[in-house]
Short mmCIF file of C-alpha atoms and ligand atoms in Angstrom, two decimals:
data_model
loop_
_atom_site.label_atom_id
_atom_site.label_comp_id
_atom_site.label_asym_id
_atom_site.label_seq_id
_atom_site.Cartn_x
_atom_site.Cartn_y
_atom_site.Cartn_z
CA UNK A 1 25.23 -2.42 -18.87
CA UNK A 2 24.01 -3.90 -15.32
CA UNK A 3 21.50 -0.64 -15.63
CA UNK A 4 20.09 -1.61 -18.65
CA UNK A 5 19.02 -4.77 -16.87
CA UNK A 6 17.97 -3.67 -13.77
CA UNK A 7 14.25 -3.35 -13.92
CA UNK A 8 14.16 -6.96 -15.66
CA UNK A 9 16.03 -8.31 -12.86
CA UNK A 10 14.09 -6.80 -10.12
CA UNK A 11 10.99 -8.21 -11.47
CA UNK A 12 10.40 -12.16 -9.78
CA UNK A 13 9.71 -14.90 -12.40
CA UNK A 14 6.38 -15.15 -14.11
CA UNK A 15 6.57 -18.54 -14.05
CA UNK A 16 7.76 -19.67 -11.46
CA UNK A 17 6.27 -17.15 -8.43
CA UNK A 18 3.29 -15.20 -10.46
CA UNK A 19 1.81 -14.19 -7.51
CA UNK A 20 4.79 -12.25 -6.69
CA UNK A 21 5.81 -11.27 -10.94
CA UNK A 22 1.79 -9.57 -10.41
CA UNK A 23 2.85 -7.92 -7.07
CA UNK A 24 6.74 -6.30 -8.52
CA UNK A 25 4.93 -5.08 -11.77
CA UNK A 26 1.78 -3.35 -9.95
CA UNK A 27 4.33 -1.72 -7.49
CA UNK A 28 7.46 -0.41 -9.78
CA UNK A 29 5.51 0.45 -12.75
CA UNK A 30 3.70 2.80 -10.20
CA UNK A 31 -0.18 1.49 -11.08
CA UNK A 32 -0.87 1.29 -7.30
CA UNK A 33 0.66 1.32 -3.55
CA UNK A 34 -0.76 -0.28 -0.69
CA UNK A 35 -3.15 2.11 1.51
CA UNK A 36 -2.34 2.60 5.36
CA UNK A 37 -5.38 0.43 6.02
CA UNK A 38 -5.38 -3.27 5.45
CA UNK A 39 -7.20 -4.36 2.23
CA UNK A 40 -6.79 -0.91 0.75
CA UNK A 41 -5.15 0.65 -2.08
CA UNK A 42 -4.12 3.66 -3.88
CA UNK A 43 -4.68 3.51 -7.58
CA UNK A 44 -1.68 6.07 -8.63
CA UNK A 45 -1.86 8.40 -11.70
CA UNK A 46 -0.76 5.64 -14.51
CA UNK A 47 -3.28 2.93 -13.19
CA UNK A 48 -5.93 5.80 -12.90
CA UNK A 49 -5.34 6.53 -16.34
CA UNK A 50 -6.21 2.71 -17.47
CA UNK A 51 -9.32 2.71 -15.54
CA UNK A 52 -10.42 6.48 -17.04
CA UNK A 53 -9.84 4.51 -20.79
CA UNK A 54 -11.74 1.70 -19.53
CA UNK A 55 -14.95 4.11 -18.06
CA UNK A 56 -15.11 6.28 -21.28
CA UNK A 57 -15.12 3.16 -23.65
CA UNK A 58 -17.60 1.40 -21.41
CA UNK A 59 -19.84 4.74 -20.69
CA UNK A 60 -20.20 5.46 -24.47
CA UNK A 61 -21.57 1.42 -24.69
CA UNK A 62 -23.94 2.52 -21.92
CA UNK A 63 -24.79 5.17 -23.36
CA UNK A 64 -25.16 3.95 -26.72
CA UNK A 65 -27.70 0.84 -25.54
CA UNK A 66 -30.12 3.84 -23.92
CA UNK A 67 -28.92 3.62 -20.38
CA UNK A 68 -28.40 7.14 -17.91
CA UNK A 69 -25.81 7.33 -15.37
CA UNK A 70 -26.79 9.13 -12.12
CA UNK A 71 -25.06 8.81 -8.35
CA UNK A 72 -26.72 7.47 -5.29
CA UNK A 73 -25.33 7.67 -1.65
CA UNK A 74 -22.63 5.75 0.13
CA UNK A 75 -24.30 5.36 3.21
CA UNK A 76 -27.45 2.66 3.34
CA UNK A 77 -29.47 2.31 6.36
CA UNK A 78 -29.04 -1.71 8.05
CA UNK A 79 -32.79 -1.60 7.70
CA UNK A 80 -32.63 -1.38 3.44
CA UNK A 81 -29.76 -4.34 3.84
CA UNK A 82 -32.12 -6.68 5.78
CA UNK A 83 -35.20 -6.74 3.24
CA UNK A 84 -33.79 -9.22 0.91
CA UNK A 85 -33.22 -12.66 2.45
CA UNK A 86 -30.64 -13.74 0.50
CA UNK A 87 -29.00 -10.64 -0.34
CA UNK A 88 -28.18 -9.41 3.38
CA UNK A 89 -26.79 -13.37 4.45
CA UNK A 90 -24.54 -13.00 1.36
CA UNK A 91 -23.09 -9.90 1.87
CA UNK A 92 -23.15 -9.73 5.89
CA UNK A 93 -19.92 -11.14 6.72
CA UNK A 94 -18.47 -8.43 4.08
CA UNK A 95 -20.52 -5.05 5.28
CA UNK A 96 -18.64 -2.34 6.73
CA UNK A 97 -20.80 -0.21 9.37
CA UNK A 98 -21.07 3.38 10.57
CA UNK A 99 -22.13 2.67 13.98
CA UNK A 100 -20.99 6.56 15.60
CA UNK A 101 -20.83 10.18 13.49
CA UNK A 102 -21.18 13.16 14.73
CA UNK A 103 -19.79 12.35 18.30
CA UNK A 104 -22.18 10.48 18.70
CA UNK A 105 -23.72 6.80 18.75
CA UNK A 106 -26.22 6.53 15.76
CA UNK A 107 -30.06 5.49 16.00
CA UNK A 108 -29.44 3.62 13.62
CA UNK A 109 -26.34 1.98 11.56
CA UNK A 110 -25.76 2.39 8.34
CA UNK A 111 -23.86 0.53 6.20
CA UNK A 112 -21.29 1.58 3.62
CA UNK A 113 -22.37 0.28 0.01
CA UNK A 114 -21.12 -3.40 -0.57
CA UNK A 115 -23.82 -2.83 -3.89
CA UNK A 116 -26.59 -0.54 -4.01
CA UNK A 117 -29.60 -2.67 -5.05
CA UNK A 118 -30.96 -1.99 -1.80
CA UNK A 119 -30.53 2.07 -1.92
CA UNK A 120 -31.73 2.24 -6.22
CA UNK A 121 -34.70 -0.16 -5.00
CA UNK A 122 -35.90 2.26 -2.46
CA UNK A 123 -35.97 4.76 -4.54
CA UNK A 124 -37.50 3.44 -7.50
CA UNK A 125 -39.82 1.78 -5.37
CA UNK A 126 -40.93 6.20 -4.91
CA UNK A 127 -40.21 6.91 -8.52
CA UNK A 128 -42.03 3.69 -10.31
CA UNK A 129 -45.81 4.44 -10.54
CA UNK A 130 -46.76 2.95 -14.20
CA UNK A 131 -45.83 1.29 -17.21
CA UNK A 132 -45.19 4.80 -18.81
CA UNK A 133 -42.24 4.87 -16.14
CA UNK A 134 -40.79 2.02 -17.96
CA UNK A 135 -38.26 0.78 -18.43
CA UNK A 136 -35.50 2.56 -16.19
CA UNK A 137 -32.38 1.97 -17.06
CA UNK A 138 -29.49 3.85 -14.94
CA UNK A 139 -26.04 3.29 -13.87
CA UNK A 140 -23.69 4.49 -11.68
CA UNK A 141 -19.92 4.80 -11.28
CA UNK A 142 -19.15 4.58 -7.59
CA UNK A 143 -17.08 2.73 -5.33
CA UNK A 144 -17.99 0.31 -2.79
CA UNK A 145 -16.66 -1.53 0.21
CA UNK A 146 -16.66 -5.34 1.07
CA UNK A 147 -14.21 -6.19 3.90
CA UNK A 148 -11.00 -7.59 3.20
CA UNK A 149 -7.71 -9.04 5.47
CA UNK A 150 -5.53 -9.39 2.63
CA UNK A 151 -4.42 -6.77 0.12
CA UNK A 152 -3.90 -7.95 -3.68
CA UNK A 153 -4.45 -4.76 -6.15
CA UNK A 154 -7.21 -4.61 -8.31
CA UNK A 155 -8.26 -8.04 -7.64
CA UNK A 156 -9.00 -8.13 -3.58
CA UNK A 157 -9.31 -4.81 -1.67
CA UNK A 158 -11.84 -3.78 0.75
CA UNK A 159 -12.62 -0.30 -1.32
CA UNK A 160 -12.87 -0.48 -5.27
CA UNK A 161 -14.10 1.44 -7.88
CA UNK A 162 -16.97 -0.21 -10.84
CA UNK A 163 -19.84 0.89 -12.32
CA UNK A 164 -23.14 -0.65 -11.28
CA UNK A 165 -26.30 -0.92 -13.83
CA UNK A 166 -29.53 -1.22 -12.30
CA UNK A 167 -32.55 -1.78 -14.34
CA UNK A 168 -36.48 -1.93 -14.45
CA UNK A 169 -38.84 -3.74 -16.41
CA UNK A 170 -42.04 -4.37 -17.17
CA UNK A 171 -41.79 -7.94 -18.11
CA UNK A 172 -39.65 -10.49 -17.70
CA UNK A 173 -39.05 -11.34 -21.01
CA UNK A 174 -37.54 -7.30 -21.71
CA UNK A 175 -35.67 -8.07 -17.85
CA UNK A 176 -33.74 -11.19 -19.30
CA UNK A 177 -33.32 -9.73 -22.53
CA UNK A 178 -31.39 -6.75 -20.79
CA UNK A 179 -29.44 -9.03 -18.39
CA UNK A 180 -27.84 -10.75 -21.48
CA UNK A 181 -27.59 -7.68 -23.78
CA UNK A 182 -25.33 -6.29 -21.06
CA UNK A 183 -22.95 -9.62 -20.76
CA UNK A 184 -22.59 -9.42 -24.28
CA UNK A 185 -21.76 -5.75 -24.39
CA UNK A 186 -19.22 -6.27 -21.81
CA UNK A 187 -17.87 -9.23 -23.66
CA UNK A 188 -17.32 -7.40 -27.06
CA UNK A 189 -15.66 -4.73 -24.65
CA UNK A 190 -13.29 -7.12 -23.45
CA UNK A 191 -12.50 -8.09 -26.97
CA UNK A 192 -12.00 -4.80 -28.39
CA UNK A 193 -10.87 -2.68 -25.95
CA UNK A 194 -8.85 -5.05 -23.12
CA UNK A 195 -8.04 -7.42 -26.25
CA UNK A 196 -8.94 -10.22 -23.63
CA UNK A 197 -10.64 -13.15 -25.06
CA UNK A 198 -13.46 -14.44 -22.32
CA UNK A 199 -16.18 -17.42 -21.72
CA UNK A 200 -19.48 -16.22 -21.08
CA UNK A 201 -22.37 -17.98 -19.83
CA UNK A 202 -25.02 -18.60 -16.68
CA UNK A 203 -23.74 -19.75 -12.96
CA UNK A 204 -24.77 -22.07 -11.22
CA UNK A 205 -26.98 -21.54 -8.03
CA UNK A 206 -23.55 -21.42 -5.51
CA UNK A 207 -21.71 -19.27 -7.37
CA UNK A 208 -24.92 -16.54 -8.38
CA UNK A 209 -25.37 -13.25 -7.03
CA UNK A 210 -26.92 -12.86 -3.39
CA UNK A 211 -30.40 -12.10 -4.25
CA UNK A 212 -30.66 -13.11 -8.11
CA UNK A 213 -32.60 -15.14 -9.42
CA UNK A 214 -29.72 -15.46 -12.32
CA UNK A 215 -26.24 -14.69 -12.44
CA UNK A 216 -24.32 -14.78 -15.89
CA UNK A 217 -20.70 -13.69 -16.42
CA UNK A 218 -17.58 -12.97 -18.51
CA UNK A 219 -14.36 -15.55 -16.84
CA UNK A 220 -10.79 -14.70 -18.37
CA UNK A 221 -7.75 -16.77 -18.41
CA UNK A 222 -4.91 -15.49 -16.68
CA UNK A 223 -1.58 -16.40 -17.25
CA UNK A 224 -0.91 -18.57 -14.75
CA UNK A 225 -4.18 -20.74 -16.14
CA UNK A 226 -6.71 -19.50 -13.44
CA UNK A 227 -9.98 -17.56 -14.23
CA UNK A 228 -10.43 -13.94 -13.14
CA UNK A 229 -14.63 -13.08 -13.06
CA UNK A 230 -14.14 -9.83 -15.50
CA UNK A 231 -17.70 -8.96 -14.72
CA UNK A 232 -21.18 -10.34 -13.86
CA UNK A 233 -24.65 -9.56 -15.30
CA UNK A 234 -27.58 -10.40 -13.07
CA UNK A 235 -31.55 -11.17 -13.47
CA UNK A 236 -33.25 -10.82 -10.05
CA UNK A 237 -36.93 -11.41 -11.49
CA UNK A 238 -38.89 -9.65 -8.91
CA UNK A 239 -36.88 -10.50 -5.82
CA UNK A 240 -36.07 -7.04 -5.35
CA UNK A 241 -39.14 -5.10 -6.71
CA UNK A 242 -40.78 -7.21 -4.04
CA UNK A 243 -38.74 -6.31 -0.95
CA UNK A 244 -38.71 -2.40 -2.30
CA UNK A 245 -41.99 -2.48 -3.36
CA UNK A 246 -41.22 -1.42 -6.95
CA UNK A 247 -44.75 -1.56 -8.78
CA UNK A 248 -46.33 -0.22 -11.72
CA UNK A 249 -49.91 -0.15 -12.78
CA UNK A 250 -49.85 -2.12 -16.48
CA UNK A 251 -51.95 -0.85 -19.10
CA UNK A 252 -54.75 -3.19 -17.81
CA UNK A 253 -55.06 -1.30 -14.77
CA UNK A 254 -53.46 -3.75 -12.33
CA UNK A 255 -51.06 -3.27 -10.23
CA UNK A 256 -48.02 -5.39 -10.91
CA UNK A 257 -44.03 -6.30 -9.86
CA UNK A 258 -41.84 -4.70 -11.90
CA UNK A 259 -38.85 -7.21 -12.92
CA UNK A 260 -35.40 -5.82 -12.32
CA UNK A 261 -31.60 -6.25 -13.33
CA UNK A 262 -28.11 -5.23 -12.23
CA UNK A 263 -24.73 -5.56 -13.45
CA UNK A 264 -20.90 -4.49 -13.40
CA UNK A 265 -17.64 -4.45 -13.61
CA UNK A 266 -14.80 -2.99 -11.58
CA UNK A 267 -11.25 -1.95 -11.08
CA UNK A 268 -10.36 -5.76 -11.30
CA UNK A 269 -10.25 -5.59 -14.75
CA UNK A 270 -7.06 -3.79 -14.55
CA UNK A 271 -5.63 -6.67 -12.90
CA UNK A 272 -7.27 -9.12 -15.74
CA UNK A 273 -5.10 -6.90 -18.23
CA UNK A 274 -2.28 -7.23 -16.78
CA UNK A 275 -1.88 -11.04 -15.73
CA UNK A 276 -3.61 -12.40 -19.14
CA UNK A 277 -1.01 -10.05 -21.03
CA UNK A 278 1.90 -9.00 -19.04
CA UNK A 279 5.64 -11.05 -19.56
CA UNK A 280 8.79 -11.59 -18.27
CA UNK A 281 9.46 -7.76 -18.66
CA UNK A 282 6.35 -6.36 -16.96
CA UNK A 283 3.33 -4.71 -18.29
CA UNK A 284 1.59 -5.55 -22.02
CA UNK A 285 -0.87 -3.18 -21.93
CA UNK A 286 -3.19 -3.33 -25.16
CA UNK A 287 -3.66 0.24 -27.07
CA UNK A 288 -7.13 1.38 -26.77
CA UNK A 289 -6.24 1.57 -22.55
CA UNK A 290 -2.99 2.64 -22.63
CA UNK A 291 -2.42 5.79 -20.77
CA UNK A 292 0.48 6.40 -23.51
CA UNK A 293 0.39 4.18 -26.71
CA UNK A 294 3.47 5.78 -28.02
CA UNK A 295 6.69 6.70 -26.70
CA UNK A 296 9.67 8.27 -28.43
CA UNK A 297 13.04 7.49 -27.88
CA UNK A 298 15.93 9.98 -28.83
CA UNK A 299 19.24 7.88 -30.51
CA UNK A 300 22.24 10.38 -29.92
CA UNK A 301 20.04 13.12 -28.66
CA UNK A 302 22.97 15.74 -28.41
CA UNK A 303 23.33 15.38 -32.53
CA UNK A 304 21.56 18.64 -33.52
CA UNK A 305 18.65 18.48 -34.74
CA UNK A 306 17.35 14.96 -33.24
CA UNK A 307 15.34 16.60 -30.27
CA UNK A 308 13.85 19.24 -32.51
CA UNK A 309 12.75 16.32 -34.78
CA UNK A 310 11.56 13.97 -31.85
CA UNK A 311 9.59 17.12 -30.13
CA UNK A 312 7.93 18.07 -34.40
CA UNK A 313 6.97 14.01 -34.58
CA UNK A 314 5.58 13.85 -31.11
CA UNK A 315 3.22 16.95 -32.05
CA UNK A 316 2.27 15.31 -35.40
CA UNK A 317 1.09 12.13 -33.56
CA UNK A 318 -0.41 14.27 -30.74
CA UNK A 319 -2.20 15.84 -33.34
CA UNK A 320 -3.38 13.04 -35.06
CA UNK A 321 -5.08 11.72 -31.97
CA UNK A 322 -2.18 9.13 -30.51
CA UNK A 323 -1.35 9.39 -26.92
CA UNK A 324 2.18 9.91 -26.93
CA UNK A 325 5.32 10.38 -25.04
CA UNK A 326 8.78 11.93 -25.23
CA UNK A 327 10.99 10.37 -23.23
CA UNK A 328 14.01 13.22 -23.38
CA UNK A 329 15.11 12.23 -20.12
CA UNK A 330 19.27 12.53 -19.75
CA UNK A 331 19.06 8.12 -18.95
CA UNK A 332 20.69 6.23 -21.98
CA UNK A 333 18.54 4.23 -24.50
CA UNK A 334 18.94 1.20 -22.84
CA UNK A 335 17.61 2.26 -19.87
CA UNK A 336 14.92 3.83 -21.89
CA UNK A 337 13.71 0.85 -23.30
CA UNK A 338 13.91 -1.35 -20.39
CA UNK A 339 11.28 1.31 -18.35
CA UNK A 340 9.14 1.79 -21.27
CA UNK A 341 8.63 -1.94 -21.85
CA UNK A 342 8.09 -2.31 -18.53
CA UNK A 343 5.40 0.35 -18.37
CA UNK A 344 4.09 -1.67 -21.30
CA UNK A 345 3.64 0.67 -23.83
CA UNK A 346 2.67 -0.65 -27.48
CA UNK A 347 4.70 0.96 -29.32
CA UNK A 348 8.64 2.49 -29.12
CA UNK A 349 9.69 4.54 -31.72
CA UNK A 350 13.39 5.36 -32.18
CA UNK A 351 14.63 8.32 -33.71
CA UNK A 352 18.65 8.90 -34.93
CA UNK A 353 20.28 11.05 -37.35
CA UNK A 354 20.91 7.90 -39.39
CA UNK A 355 16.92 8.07 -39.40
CA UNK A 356 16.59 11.45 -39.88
CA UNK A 357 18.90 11.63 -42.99
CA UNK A 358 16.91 8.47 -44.44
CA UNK A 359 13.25 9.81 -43.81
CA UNK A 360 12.50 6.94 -41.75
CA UNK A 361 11.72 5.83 -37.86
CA UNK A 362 12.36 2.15 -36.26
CA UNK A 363 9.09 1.05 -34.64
CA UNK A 364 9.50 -1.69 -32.22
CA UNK A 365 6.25 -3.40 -31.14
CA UNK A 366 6.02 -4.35 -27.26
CA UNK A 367 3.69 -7.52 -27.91
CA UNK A 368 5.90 -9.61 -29.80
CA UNK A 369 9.25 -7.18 -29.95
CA UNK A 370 8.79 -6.76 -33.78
CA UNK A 371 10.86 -4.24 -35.20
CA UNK A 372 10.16 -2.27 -38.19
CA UNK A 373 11.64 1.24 -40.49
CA UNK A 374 8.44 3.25 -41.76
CA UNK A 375 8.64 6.38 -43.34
CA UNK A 376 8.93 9.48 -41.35
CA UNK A 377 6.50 11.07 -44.07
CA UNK A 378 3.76 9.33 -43.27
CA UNK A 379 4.12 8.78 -39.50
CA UNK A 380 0.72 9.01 -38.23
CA UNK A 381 -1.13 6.43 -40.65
CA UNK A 382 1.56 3.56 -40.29
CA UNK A 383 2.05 4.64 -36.13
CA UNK A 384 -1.95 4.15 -36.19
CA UNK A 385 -2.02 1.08 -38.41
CA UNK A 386 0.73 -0.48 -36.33
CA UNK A 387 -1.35 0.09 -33.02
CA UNK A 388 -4.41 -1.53 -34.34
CA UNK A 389 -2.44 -4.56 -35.49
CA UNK A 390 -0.67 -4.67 -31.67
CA UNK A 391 -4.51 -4.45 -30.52
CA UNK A 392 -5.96 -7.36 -32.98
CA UNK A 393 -2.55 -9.31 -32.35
CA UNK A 394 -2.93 -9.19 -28.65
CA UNK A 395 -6.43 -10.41 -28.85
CA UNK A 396 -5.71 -13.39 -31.04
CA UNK A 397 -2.48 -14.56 -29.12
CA UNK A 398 -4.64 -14.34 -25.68
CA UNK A 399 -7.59 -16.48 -27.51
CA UNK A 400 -5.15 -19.14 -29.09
CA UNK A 401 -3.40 -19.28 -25.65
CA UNK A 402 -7.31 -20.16 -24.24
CA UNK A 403 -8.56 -22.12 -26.40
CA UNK A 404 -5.37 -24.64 -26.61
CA UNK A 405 -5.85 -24.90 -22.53
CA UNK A 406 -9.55 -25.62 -22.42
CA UNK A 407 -9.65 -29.30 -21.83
CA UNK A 408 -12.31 -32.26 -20.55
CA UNK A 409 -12.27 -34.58 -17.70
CA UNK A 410 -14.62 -37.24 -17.34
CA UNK A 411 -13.10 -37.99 -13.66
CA UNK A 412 -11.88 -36.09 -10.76
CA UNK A 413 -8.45 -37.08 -11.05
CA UNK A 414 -8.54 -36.00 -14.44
CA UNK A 415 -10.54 -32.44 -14.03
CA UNK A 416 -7.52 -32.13 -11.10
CA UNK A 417 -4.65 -33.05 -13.43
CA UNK A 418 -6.44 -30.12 -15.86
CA UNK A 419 -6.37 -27.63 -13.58
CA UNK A 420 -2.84 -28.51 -12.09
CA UNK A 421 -1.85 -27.97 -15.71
CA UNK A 422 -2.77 -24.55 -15.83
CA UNK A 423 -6.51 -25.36 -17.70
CA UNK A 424 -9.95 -24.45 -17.86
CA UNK A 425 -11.70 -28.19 -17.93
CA UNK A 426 -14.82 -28.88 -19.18
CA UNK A 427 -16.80 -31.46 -17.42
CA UNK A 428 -20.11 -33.10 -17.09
CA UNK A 429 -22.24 -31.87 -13.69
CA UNK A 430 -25.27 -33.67 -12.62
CA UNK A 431 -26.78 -30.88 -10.91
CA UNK A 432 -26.42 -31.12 -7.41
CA UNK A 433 -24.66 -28.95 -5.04
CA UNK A 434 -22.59 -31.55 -2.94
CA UNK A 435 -20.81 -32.67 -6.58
CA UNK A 436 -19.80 -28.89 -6.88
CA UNK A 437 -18.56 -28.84 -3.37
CA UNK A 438 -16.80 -32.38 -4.08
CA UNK A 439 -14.86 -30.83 -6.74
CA UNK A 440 -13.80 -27.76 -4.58
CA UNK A 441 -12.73 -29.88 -2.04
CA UNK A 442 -10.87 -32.61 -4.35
CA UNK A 443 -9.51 -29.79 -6.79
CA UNK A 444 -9.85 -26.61 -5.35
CA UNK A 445 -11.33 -26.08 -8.37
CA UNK A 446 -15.39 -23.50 -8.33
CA UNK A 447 -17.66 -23.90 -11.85
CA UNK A 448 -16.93 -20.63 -13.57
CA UNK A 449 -19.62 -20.85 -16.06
CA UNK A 450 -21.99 -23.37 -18.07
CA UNK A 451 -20.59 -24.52 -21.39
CA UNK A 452 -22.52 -23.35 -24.49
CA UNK A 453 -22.82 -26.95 -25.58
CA UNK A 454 -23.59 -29.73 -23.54
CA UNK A 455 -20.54 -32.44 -24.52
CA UNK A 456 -20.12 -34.48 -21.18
CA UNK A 457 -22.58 -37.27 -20.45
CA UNK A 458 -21.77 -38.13 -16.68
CA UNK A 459 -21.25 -36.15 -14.21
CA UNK A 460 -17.28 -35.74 -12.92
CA UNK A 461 -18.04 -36.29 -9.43
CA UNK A 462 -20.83 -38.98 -9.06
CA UNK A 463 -20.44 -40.82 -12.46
CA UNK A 464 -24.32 -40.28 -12.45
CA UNK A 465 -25.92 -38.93 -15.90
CA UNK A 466 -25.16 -35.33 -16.37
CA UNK A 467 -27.55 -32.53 -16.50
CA UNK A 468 -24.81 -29.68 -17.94
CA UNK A 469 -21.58 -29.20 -19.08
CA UNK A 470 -19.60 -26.90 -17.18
CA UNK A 471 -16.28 -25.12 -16.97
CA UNK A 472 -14.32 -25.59 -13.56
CA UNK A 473 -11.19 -23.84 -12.73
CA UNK A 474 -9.52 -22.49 -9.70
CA UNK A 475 -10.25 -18.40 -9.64
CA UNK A 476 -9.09 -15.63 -8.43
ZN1 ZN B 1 -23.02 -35.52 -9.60
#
């Protein structure tokens, strides 16, 4: 019986050491390994798989909302990098450069994509010559670089994979109106596919994008009560269009700066999934991203006739359209059920000859461990039925968990005791920068996002009338 156990065992405490519960489950249910260089990773075949459900669910939104995807080079000249101000101070200390190639020493360095706002400028800057070029709305799936010491997968590495959109408008009216559509795109995403309940709103001036003029995102809870940034939507008026020179003759006949937009999310949401779902026993991984959303389980598998029945039902639910698994393997059940609810699968079914001869499978649900006996007969409706209710019960259990740890300080010692609780806190914010930076320093604790309703009247760090509400937590 010590087999049975031994996966639960080798996994370290959720609650008391979740940086190193995140850390055992990434590593032993083989989602990633740790690249030769520092900050890098390998994303391994079954946390691949995640990210493929994630791109096709998020490409058909894309697509769906009129956007193209196309593919832009790796390599940006240092020049492109230095146009915009802002942009180039934010993401210097972060840019890795090709200084030699060839065997030799380059005229010029060139810097491997942090973001490609500077590269898709450029060349819309060529492409953009009037309003009958607009809008443009692209995106790309790529990966990009920003230097990193540490290594923590999916959430910190120097290379990871995202999409980036990039967009062009002729107002800035259509720009904005784009810039939110996408937040809220990704946020019904989140809900329906990642079954990961998020706050959405604008940042403030610190935490924005290097080069926007506005930065909104998506924050999640994770389970240890910090917030994970699941993705970022950004308005960068004509900050960009001017440095590129992206303009358009208007209908009037003048020449004019177009108003652009970028936004994206990346590999990190994989890490989102699995610290605002995962447990004790590993991976929770909600259906519509699950490499497999079914896996069958063989009781007395040298009975006759139970394989043969196991292999028929795994075709039937194949057929109907369910990722599934046999797991006819020569490990006993135990062991079985231990890996597969490690690996997080939603849903176990186990097949017996006491099952057979009664018509019926036992279904055990991985979110909550409910068990159930449906009838073989009509396996693929109640195996589909019982995948959407794992999806829609994730999603509620996630939101109940975040909205019963979202509380309100009215004074530094109380937004720390909030986030030393494991909470999101809302609290009142006067405006100014060096009350942001006080609560860093006093809480360790960065504004995620503004409230949607302003509730607090002074500010939490100078007592001083407040000018928002906003959500502070500490962040991955
Ligand atoms: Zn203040």
């Amino acid at each position: 019986m010590a087999k049975d156990n031994q996966f639960v065992s080798q996994i370290a405490d959720i609650e008391n050491d979740f940086p190193q519960w995140y850390s055992d489950v990434v590593l032993k249910t083989k989602l990633v390994d740790y690249g030769p260089v520092k900050g890098t990773m390998v994303i391994r075949p079954y946390g691949y798989a995640i990210w493929e459900n994630i791109q096709k669910e998020l490409d058909a939104r894309f697509k769906e909302t009129g956007h193209e995807n196309a593919y832009f080079p790796l390599l940006i000249p240092m020049s492109f990098m230095t146009k915009e101000a802002e942009h180039v101070e934010g993401f210097a200390p972060e840019v890795a450069v090709v200084t030699h190639a060839g065997g030799e020493k380059l005229a010029e360095p060139l810097c491997i994509r942090p973001t490609s706002e500077t590269i898709i400028g450029t060349m819309y800057g060529k492409w953009i010559q009037s309003y009958r070029d607009l809008p443009v709305l692209m995106n790309q799936w790529a990966n990009v670089m920003r230097w990193e010491k540490t290594t923590r997968p999916f959430l910190r590495t120097s290379e990871f994979l995202w999409q980036e959109g990039h967009t062009v408008h002729a107002s800035e009216e259509e720009a904005m109106e784009e810039t939110l559509k996408m937040l809220s795109v990704y946020e019904e995403f989140a809900k329906t596919c990642l079954a990961m309940p998020v706050l959405t709103g604008r940042k403030t001036e610190k935490e924005k994008f290097a080069g926007a003029v506005a930065t909104f995102g998506m924050e999640a809870m994770m389970h240890d009560g910090k917030s994970l940034q699941a993705g970022t939507t950004h308005y960068l008026g004509q900050n960009f269009s001017k440095a590129f020179d992206i303009q358009f003759s208007d209908k009037d006949g003048a020449l004019k700066y177009a108003y652009t937009t970028s936004w994206g999310v990346s590999t990190r949401l994989i890490g989102a999934i699995i610290m605002t779902h995962g447990d004790q026993r590993g991976l929770v991984l909600p259906p519509v991203v699950a490499p497999v959303q079914v896996v069958i389980v063989p009781i007395a598998s040298k009975k006759p006739g139970v394989l043969e029945a196991c292999a028929a039902l795994k075709d039937r639910l194949k057929r109907a359209g369910i990722r599934v698994t046999l797991d006819d393997s020569d490990n006993s059940p135990g062991w079985k059920f231990n890996e597969w609810e490690m690996k997080g699968v939603p849903v176990r079914i186990e097949l017996g000859p006491r099952d057979l001869e009664a018509g019926k499978m036992l279904c055990a649900r991985r979110d909550n461990f409910e068990k159930t006996e449906v009838s073989l007969e009509n396996a693929e409706e109640e195996v589909k039925a019982l995948l959407s209710n794992v999806q829609t019960g994730m999603y509620e259990k996630a939101k109940e968990r975040m909205e019963s740890r979202i509380v309100k300080a009215d004074s530094l010692q109380e937004l720390l005791s909030g986030v030393n609780g494991g909470n999101f806190v809302r609290a009142g914010w006067c405006g100014c920068r060096a009350c942001e930076d006080k609560v860093k320093e006093f809480a360790q604790a960065t504004s995620r996002v503004f409230a949607k309703e302003d509730t607090q009247e002074t500010c939490v760090a100078c007592g001083k009338k407040s000018a928002h509400t906003v959500i502070f937590a500490r962040a991955y």
